[in-house]
XYZ file of C-alpha atoms in Angstrom:
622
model
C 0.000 0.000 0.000
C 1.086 3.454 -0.749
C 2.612 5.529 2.341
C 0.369 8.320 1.137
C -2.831 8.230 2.016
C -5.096 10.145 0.343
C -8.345 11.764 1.845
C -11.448 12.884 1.490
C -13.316 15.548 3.722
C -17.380 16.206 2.882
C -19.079 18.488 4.914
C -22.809 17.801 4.967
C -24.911 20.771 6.249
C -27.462 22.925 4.376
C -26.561 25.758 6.536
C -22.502 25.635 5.687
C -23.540 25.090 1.711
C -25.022 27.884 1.347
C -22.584 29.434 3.297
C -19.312 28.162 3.075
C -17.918 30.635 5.888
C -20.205 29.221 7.818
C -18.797 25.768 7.986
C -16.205 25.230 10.736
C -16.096 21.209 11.159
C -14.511 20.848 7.670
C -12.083 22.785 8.192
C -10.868 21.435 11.529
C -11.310 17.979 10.315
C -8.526 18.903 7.326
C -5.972 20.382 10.152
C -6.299 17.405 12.203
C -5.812 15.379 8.879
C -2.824 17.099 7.630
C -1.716 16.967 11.142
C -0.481 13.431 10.596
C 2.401 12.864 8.392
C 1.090 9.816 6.616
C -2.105 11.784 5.525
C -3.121 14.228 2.421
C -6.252 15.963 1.646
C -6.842 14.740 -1.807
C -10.427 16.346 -1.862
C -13.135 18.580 0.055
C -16.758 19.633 -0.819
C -19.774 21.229 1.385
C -23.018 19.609 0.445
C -26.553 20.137 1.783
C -28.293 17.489 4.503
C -29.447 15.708 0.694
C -30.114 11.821 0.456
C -29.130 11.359 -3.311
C -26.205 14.185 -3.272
C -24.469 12.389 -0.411
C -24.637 9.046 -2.375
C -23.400 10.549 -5.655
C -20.334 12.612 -3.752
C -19.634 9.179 -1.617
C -19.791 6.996 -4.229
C -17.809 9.324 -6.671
C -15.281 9.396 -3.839
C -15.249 5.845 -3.516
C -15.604 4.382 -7.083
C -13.728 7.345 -9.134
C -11.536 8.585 -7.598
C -10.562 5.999 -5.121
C -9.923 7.874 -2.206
C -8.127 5.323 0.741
C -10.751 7.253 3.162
C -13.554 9.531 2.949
C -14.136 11.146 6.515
C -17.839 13.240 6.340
C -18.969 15.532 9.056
C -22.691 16.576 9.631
C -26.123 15.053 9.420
C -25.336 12.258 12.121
C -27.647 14.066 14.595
C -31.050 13.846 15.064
C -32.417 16.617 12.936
C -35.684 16.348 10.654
C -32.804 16.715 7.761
C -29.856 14.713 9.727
C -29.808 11.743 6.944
C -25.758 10.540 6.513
C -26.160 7.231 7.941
C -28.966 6.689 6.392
C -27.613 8.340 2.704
C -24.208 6.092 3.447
C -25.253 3.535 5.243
C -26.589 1.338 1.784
C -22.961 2.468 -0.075
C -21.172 0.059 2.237
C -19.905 -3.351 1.292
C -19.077 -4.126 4.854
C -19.944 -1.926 8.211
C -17.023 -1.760 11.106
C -18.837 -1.658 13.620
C -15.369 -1.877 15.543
C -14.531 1.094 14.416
C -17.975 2.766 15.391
C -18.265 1.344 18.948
C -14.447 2.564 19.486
C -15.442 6.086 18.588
C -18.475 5.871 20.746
C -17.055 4.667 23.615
C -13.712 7.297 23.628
C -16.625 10.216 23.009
C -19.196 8.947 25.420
C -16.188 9.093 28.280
C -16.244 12.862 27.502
C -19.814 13.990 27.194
C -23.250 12.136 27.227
C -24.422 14.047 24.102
C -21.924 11.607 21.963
C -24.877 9.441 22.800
C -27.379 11.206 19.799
C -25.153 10.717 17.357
C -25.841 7.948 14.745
C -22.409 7.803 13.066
C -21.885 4.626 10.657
C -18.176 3.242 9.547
C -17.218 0.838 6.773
C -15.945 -0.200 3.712
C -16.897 0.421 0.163
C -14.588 -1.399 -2.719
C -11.197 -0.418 -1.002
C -11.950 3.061 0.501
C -12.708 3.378 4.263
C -15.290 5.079 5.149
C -16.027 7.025 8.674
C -18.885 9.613 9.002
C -18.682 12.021 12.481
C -20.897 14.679 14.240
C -20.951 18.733 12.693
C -19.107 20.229 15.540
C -15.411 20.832 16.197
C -15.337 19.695 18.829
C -17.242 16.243 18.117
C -14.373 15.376 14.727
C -11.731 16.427 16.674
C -12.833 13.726 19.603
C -13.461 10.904 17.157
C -10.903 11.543 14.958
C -8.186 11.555 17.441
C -10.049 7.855 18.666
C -9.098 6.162 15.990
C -6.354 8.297 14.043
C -3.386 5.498 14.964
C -5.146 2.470 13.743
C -6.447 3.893 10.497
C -3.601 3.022 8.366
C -3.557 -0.511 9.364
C -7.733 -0.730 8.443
C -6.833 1.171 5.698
C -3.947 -1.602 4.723
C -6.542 -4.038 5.960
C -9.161 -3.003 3.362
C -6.873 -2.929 0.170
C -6.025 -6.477 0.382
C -3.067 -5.881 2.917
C -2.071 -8.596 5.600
C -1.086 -6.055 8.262
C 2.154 -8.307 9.034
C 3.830 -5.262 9.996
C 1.842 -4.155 12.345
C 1.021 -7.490 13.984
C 4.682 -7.929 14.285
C 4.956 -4.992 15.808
C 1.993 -5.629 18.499
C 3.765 -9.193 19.383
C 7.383 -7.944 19.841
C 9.295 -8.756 16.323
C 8.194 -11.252 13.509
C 6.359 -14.568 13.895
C 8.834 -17.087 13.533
C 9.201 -19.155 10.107
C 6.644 -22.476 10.630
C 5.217 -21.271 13.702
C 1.908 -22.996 12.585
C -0.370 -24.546 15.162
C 1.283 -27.915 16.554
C 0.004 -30.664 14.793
C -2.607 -32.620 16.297
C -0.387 -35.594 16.551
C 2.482 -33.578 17.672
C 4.369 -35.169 20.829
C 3.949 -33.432 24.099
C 7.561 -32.870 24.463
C 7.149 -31.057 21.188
C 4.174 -28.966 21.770
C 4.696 -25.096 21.112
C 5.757 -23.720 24.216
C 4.292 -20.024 22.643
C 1.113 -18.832 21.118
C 1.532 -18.621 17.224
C -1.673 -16.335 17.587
C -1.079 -12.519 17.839
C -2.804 -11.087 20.534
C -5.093 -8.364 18.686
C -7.256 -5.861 20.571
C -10.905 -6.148 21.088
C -12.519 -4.220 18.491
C -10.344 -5.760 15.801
C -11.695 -8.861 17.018
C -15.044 -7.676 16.778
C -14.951 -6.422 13.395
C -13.212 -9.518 12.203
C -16.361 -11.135 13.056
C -19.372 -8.772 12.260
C -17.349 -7.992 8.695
C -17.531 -11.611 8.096
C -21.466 -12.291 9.226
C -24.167 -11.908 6.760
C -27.812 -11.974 7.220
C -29.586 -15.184 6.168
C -31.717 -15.727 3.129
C -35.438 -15.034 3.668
C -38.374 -17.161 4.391
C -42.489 -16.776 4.213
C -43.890 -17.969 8.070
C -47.433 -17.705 9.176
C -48.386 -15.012 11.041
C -48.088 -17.511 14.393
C -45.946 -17.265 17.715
C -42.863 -19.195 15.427
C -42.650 -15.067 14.614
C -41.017 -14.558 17.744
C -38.031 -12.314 17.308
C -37.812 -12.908 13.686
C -36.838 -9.504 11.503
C -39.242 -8.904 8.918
C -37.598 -8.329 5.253
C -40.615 -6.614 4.040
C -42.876 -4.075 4.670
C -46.292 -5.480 5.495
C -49.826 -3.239 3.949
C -52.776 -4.182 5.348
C -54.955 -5.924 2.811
C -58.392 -5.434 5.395
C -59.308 -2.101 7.233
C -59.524 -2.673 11.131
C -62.096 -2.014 11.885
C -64.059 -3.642 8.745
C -67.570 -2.088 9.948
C -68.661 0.831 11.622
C -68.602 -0.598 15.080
C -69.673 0.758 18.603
C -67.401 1.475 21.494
C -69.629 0.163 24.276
C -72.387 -1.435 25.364
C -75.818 1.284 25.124
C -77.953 2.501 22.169
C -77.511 3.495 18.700
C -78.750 6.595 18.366
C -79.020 9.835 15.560
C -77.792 12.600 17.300
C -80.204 15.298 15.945
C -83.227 13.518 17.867
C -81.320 14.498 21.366
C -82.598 13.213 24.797
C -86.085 11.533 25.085
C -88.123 8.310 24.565
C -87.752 5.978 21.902
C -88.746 3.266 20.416
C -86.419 0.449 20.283
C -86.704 -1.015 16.955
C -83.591 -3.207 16.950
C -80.752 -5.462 18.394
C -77.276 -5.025 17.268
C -74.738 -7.585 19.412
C -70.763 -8.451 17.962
C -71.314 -11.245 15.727
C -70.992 -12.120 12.022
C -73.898 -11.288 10.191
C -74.942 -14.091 8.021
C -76.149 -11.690 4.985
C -73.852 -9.232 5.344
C -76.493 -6.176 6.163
C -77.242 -4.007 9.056
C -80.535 -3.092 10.474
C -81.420 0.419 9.310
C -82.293 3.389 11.958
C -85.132 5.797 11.032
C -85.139 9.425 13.276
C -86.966 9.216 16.634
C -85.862 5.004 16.516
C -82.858 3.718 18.265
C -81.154 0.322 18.441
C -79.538 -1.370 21.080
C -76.565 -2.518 20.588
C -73.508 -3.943 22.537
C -69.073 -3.697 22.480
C -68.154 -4.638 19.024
C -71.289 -4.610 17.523
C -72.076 -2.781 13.850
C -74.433 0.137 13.778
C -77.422 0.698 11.856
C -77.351 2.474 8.941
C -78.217 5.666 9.192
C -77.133 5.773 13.183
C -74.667 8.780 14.487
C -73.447 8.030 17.825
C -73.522 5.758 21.044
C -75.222 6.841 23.897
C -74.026 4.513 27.283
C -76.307 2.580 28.686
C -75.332 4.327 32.008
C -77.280 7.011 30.342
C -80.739 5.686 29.538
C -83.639 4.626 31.394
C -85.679 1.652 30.931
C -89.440 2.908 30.152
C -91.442 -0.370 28.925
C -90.390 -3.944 28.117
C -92.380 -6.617 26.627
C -94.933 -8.533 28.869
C -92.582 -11.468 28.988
C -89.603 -9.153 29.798
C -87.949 -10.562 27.260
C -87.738 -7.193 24.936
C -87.154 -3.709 25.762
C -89.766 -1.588 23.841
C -88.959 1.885 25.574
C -85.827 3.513 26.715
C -85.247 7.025 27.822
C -82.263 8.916 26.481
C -80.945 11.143 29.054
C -77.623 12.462 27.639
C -77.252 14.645 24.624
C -74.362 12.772 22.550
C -71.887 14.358 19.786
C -72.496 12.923 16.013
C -69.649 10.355 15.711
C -69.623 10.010 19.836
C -68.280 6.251 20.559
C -67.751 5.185 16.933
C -65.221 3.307 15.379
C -65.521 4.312 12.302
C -64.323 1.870 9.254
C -60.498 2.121 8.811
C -60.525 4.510 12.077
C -57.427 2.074 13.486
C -55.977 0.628 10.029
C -56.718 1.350 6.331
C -56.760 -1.006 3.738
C -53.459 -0.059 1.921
C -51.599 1.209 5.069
C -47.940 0.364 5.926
C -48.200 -1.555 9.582
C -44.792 -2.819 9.958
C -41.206 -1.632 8.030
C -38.821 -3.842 7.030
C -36.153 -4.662 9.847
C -38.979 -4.540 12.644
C -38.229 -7.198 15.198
C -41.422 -9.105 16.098
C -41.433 -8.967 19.908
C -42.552 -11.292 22.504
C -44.495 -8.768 23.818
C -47.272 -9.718 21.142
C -48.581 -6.254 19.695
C -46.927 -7.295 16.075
C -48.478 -10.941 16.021
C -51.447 -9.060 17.124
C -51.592 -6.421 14.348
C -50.556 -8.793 11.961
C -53.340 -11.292 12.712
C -55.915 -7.622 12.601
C -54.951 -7.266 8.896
C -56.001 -9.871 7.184
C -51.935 -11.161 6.087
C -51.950 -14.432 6.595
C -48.031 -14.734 5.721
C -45.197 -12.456 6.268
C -41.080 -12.649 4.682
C -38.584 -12.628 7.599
C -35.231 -13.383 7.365
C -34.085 -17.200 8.255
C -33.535 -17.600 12.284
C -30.291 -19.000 12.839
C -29.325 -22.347 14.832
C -26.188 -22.244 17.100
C -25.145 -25.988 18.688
C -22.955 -26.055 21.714
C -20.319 -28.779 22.057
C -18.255 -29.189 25.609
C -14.760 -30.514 25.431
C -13.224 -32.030 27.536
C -11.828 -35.873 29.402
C -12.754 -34.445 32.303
C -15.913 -33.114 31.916
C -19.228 -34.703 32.772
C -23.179 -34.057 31.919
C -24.275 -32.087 34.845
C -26.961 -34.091 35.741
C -25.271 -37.186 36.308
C -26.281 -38.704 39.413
C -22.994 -40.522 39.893
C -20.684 -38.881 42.685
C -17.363 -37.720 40.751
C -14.924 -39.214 40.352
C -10.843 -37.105 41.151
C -10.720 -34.961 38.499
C -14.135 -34.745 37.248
C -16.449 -31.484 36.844
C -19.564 -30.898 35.724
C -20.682 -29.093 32.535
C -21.923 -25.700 33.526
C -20.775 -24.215 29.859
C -23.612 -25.926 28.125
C -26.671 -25.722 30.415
C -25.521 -21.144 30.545
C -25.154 -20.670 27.411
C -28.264 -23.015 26.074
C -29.921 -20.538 28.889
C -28.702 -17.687 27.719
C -29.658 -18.646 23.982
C -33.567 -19.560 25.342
C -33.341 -15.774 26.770
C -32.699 -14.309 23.308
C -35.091 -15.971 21.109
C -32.963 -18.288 19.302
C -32.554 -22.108 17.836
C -29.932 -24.244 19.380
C -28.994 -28.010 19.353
C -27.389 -29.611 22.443
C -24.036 -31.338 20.641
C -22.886 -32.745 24.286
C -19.723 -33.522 25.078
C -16.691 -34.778 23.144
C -14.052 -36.136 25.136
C -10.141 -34.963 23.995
C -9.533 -37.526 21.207
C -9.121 -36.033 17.518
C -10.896 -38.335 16.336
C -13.935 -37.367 18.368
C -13.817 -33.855 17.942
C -13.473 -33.988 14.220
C -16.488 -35.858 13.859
C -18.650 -33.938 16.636
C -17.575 -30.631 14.957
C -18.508 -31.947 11.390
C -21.802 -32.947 13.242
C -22.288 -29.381 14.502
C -21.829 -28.120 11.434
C -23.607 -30.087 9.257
C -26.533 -29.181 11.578
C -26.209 -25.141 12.464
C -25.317 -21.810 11.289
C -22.583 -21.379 14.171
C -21.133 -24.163 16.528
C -19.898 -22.686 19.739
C -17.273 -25.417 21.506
C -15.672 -24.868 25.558
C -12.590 -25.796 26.086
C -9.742 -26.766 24.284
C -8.405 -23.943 23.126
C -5.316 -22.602 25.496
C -1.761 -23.695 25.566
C -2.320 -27.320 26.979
C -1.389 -30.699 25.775
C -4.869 -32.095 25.259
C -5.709 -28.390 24.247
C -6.817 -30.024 20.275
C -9.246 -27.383 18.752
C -7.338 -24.864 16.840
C -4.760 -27.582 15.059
C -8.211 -29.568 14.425
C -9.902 -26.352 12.477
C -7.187 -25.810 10.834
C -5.743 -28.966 9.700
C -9.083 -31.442 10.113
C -11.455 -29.570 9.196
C -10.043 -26.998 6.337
C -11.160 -23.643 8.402
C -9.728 -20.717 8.296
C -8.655 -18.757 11.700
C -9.633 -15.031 11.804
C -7.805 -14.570 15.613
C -7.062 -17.046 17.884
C -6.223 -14.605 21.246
C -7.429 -11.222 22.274
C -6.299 -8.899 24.582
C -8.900 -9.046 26.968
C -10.118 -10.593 30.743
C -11.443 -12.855 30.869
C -11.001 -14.533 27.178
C -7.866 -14.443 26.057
C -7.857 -17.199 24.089
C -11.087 -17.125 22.608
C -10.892 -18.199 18.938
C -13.398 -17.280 15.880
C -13.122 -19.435 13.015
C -15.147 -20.089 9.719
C -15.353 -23.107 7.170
C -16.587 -23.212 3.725
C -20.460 -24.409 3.414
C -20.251 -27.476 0.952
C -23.430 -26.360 -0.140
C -22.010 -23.150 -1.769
C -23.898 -20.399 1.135
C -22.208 -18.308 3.459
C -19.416 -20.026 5.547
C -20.044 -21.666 8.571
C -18.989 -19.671 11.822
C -17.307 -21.319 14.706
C -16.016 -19.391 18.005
C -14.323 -21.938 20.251
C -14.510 -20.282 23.657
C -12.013 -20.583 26.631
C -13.546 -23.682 28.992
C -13.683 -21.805 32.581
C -17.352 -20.929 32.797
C -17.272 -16.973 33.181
C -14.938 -16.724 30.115
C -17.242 -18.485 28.088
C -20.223 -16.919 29.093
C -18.912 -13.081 28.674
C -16.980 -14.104 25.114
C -20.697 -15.441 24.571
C -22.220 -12.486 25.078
C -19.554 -10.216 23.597
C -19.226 -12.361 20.161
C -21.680 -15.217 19.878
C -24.952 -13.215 20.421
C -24.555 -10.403 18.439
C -23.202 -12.168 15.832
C -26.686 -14.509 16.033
C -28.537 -11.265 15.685
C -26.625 -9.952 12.686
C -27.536 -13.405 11.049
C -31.119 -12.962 11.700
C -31.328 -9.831 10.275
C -31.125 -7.081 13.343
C -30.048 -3.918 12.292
C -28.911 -3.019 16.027
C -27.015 -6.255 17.100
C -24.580 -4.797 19.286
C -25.576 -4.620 23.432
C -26.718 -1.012 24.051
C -24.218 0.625 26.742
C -24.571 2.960 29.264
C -22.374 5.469 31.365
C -23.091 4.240 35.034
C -21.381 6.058 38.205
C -18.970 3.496 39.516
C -20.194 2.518 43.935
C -16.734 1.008 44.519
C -12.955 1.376 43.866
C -11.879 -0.621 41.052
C -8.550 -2.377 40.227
C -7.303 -2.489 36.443
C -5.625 -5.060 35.312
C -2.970 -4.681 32.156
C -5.628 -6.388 30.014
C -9.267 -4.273 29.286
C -11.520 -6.418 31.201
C -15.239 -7.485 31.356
C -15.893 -7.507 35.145
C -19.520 -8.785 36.013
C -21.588 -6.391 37.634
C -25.054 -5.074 38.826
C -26.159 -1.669 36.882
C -29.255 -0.259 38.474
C -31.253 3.028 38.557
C -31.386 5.037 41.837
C -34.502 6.727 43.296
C -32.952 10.083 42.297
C -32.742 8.754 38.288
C -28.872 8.177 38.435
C -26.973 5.180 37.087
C -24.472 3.192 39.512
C -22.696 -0.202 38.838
C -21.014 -2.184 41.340
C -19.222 -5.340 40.524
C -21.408 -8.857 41.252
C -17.869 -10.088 43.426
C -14.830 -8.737 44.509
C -13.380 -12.448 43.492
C -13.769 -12.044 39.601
C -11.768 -15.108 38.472
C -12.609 -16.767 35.253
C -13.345 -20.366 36.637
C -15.635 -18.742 39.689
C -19.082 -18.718 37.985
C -20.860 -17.282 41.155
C -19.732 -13.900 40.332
C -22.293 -13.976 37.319
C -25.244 -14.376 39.620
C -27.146 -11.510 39.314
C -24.883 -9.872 36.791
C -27.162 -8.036 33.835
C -23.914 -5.944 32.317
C -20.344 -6.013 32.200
C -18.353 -2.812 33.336
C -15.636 -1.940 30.276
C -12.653 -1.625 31.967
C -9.530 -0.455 30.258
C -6.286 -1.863 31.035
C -4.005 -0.625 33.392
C -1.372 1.717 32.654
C 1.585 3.782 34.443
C -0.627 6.951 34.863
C -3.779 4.898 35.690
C -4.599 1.628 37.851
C -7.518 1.993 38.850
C -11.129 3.378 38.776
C -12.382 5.365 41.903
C -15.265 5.417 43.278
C -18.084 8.237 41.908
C -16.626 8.112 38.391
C -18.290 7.138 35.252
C -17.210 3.347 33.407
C -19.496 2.375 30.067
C -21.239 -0.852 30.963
C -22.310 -3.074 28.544
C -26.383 -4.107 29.138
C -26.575 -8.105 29.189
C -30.214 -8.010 31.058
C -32.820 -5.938 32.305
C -31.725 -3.204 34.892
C -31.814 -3.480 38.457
């Protein structure tokens, strides 16, 4: 790749384009730019908050002139006209959502407001693309975030292998050969050093959202199988809700002009099908009675309660009511659902991309309209494998035996999985023979969309997963450590589909229980939610005031805690256990985020009590 890199700066505001003088963003953004010695400014332009013009200038950026980064600022807000994610957004070949999060957690440290803005980040072809707030201020906070890793994305994205700069990160060059021991290798023999570089945690991240695509799409019946699926249409109601003027309440159909008095009542109108099709029809000085859900008359104008009437003469069998009173005067239209008052026939219910809840209100609408089908993407199926000679089903009733320890990977994250909506197949345990964990894996994937394995993946002798990927089972490994706590070795791998789709996905997750539940939450879930179509899969954060001292350790780490709201509307967090080892799953009871803690450094080792940490929301709050 070229040392020069050559840049693009768009300023997007109506305001500033009418008005260049008026634009100070664009400006800053080009000092800071030119600050750095790598960078040029190749290009600039000040466009108005327009959908199309955005695309064109983007993709002229992009396509034309091939630009190794286009930085915009403006429009990320949320202003009736604030459209550039939305305008750039659909130019991308692949989001970094790495890239985003990284911004948004270095601005969110300095102001909540970094919290309305909607910046997107990606790729198009081999330009980068990064889009920031309108203020000086806000490019000068999120430039300066991610300034020192843009030339290795940038390297990244035109077909570079970033050697350099992994070489760099682990101390000097990987050593010739330094491939994964093979799975027969001898003990004696066994690599005594990871041949993994240890990459940070939003390269990780983006390695696997950049390489997760959204399943095909499916027609379901509008039945509770809809359950968190993503609908990849929008749905128009083919049937008005309601289909016939109906009443409100239980009382009398009534035409307003004839006011209070006694009437005749000259017909029965209760909520039921009628067999014809036809209503009764309501002369002046008649009324009707009529109950919840039942059609009017023609030629009635309002409800009037039957709080509101008195009962003058019934039949001699008491059977009929021939005589009612009318005490209130009632408004025309007065408890009245007219036809199409909720939905019209034609009407847009649900977008494209809406989640169907649990909560039931889209089933419910749905089932209103008349659509009897709906196109949502494909829900993915995950399968969980243990690894592992010394690991047991956890409900065996046998006492254990020295050495022994029962599965608690497999019945959390199966949990966990339940909680979120999604398919999963129990692939048990496999026991730490090649042999065995070939053929479970092949199983696993044969079966589901990702296979998640525990275990198996450190520095151990009987430690077979990574050599089996690569050598067994012909996958390729996209990072096999990360420079986190707990996790470090988690591993994310993918294999081709023999059926020609999208490759298979397979994170193999450290064994101790808390590592694989928080690299479960950090990687597997929001990577199941990509694949099903969510266009927010990430966890939503917060910025929550910190009710103890905490200790940093010299990797960022993912401590368990308890976020909660406070009478006075404040956010605290306090850690679930002072103990936070990996293998001690008690300090996940109760835990519904985990606290983003940086790693420790000579200025800074720990976090005092009363300041701010961004937590990561696993759960409901407190």
């Amino acid at each position: 790749m070229s040392s020069n890199l050559r840049v693009g700066v768009l300023t997007i505001s109506d305001t500033a384009s009418q008005d260049p003088a008026a634009d100070t963003s664009g400006p800053s953004l080009c000092r800071l730019v030119e600050a750095e010695p790598r960078y040029t400014v190749e290009v600039i332009a000040c466009i108005p908050d327009d959908h199309k013009v955005i695309q064109k200038t983007v993709t002229a950026w992009c396509d034309e002139l091939d630009l190794h980064l286009v930085l915009t600022t403006g429009g990320t807000g949320f202003g009736v006209r604030d459209c550039t994610p939305e305008a750039v957004l659909p130019l991308l070949d692949r989001q970094t959502p790495g890239i985003s999060h990284l911004i948004f957690a270095k601005s969110i440290q300095i102001t909540p407001f970094a919290a309305l803005s909607r910046a997107v980040s990606g790729i198009r072809g081999q330009t980068l693309v990064l889009t920031f707030p309108g203020s000086p201020k806000a490019v000068k906070e999120n430039f300066e975030a991610v300034a020192k890793m843009l030339p290795h994305a940038i390297d990244l994205a035109r077909g570079g292998t970033g050697k350099k700069t992994h070489e760099k990160m682990q101390g000097g060059p990987r050593p010739s050969g330094a491939t994964p021991a093979a799975v027969e290798e001898k003990m004696s023999r066994r690599l005594r050093k990871s041949p993994y570089p240890l990459i940070p945690m939003d390269q990780a991240l983006s390695s696997v959202m950049d390489r997760v695509v959204p399943l095909p799409s499916i027609q379901k019946p509008v039945d509770g199988s809809l359950i968190g699926a993503v609908l990849d249409e929008d749905v128009v109601a083919v049937e008005a809700v309601p289909g016939y003027r109906a009443s409100i309440l239980d009382g009398y159909a009534v035409i307003d002009t004839d006011g209070p008095g006694q009437y005749p009542v000259t017909a029965v109108s209760i909520a039921t099908a009628s067999s014809d099709g036809s209503a009764a029809t309501l002369l002046p000085g008649q009324i009707a009675r009529i109950t919840t859900g039942g059609a009017l008359p023609d030629g009635a104008t309002a409800v009037v309660m039957v709080e509101d009437t008195l009962l003058v003469k019934s039949s001699e069998d008491g059977t009929r009511e021939e005589t009612v009173e009318i005490l209130a005067k009632v408004r025309k239209g007065e408890a009245i659902r007219e036809i199409g008052s909720d939905i019209q026939v034609g009407q847009t219910v649900l977008k494209s991309g809406q989640v169907i809840s649990a909560v039931g209100g889209e089933i419910g609408v749905l089932a209103s309209i008349g659509v009897q089908k709906v196109l949502v993407r494909q829900h993915p199926v995950v399968g969980f494998l243990s690894t592992g000679n010394e690991v047991v089903n956890h409900d065996n009733g046998e006492a254990l035996k020295m050495g022994q320890i029962r599965d608690s990977n497999r019945p959390t994250l199966i949990a966990a999985t339940k909680a979120a909506g999604f398919d999963y197949l129990d692939l048990g345990i496999a026991p730490d023979r090649p042999e065995d964990l070939e053929a479970a894996i092949k199983d696993g994937l044969a079966k589901c969309d990702i296979v998640v394995t525990t275990g198996g993946v450190s520095m151990g002798e009987m430690d077979l997963l990574k050599p089996i990927l690569e050598q067994k089972l012909g996958a390729t490994i996209h990072f096999g450590r990360i420079m986190m706590k707990p996790g470090k070795p988690t591993t994310f791998a993918t294999v081709p589909n023999p059926d020609g789709g999208q490759p298979k996905l397979i994170f193999a997750l450290p064994g101790n229980p808390v590592s694989a539940t928080v690299t479960f939450h950090l990687f597997v879930l929001p990577a199941l939610r990509k694949l099903a179509g969510y266009e927010k899969y990430m966890w939503p954060s917060v910025q929550a005031t910190v009710a103890h001292d905490v200790w940093l350790d010299e990797r960022p780490e993912y401590q368990r805690a308890v976020v909660s709201v406070t009478p006075e509307g404040s956010i605290k967090v306090q850690s679930t256990d002072k103990n936070q080892m990996s293998s001690r799953m008690v300090n996940m009871l109760g835990a519904n985020s985990l606290m983003v803690l940086p790693g420790r450094t000579a200025e800074r080792d720990s976090i005092s009590t009363g300041q701010k940490i961004e937590c990561l929301l696993i759960s409901n709050l407190g």
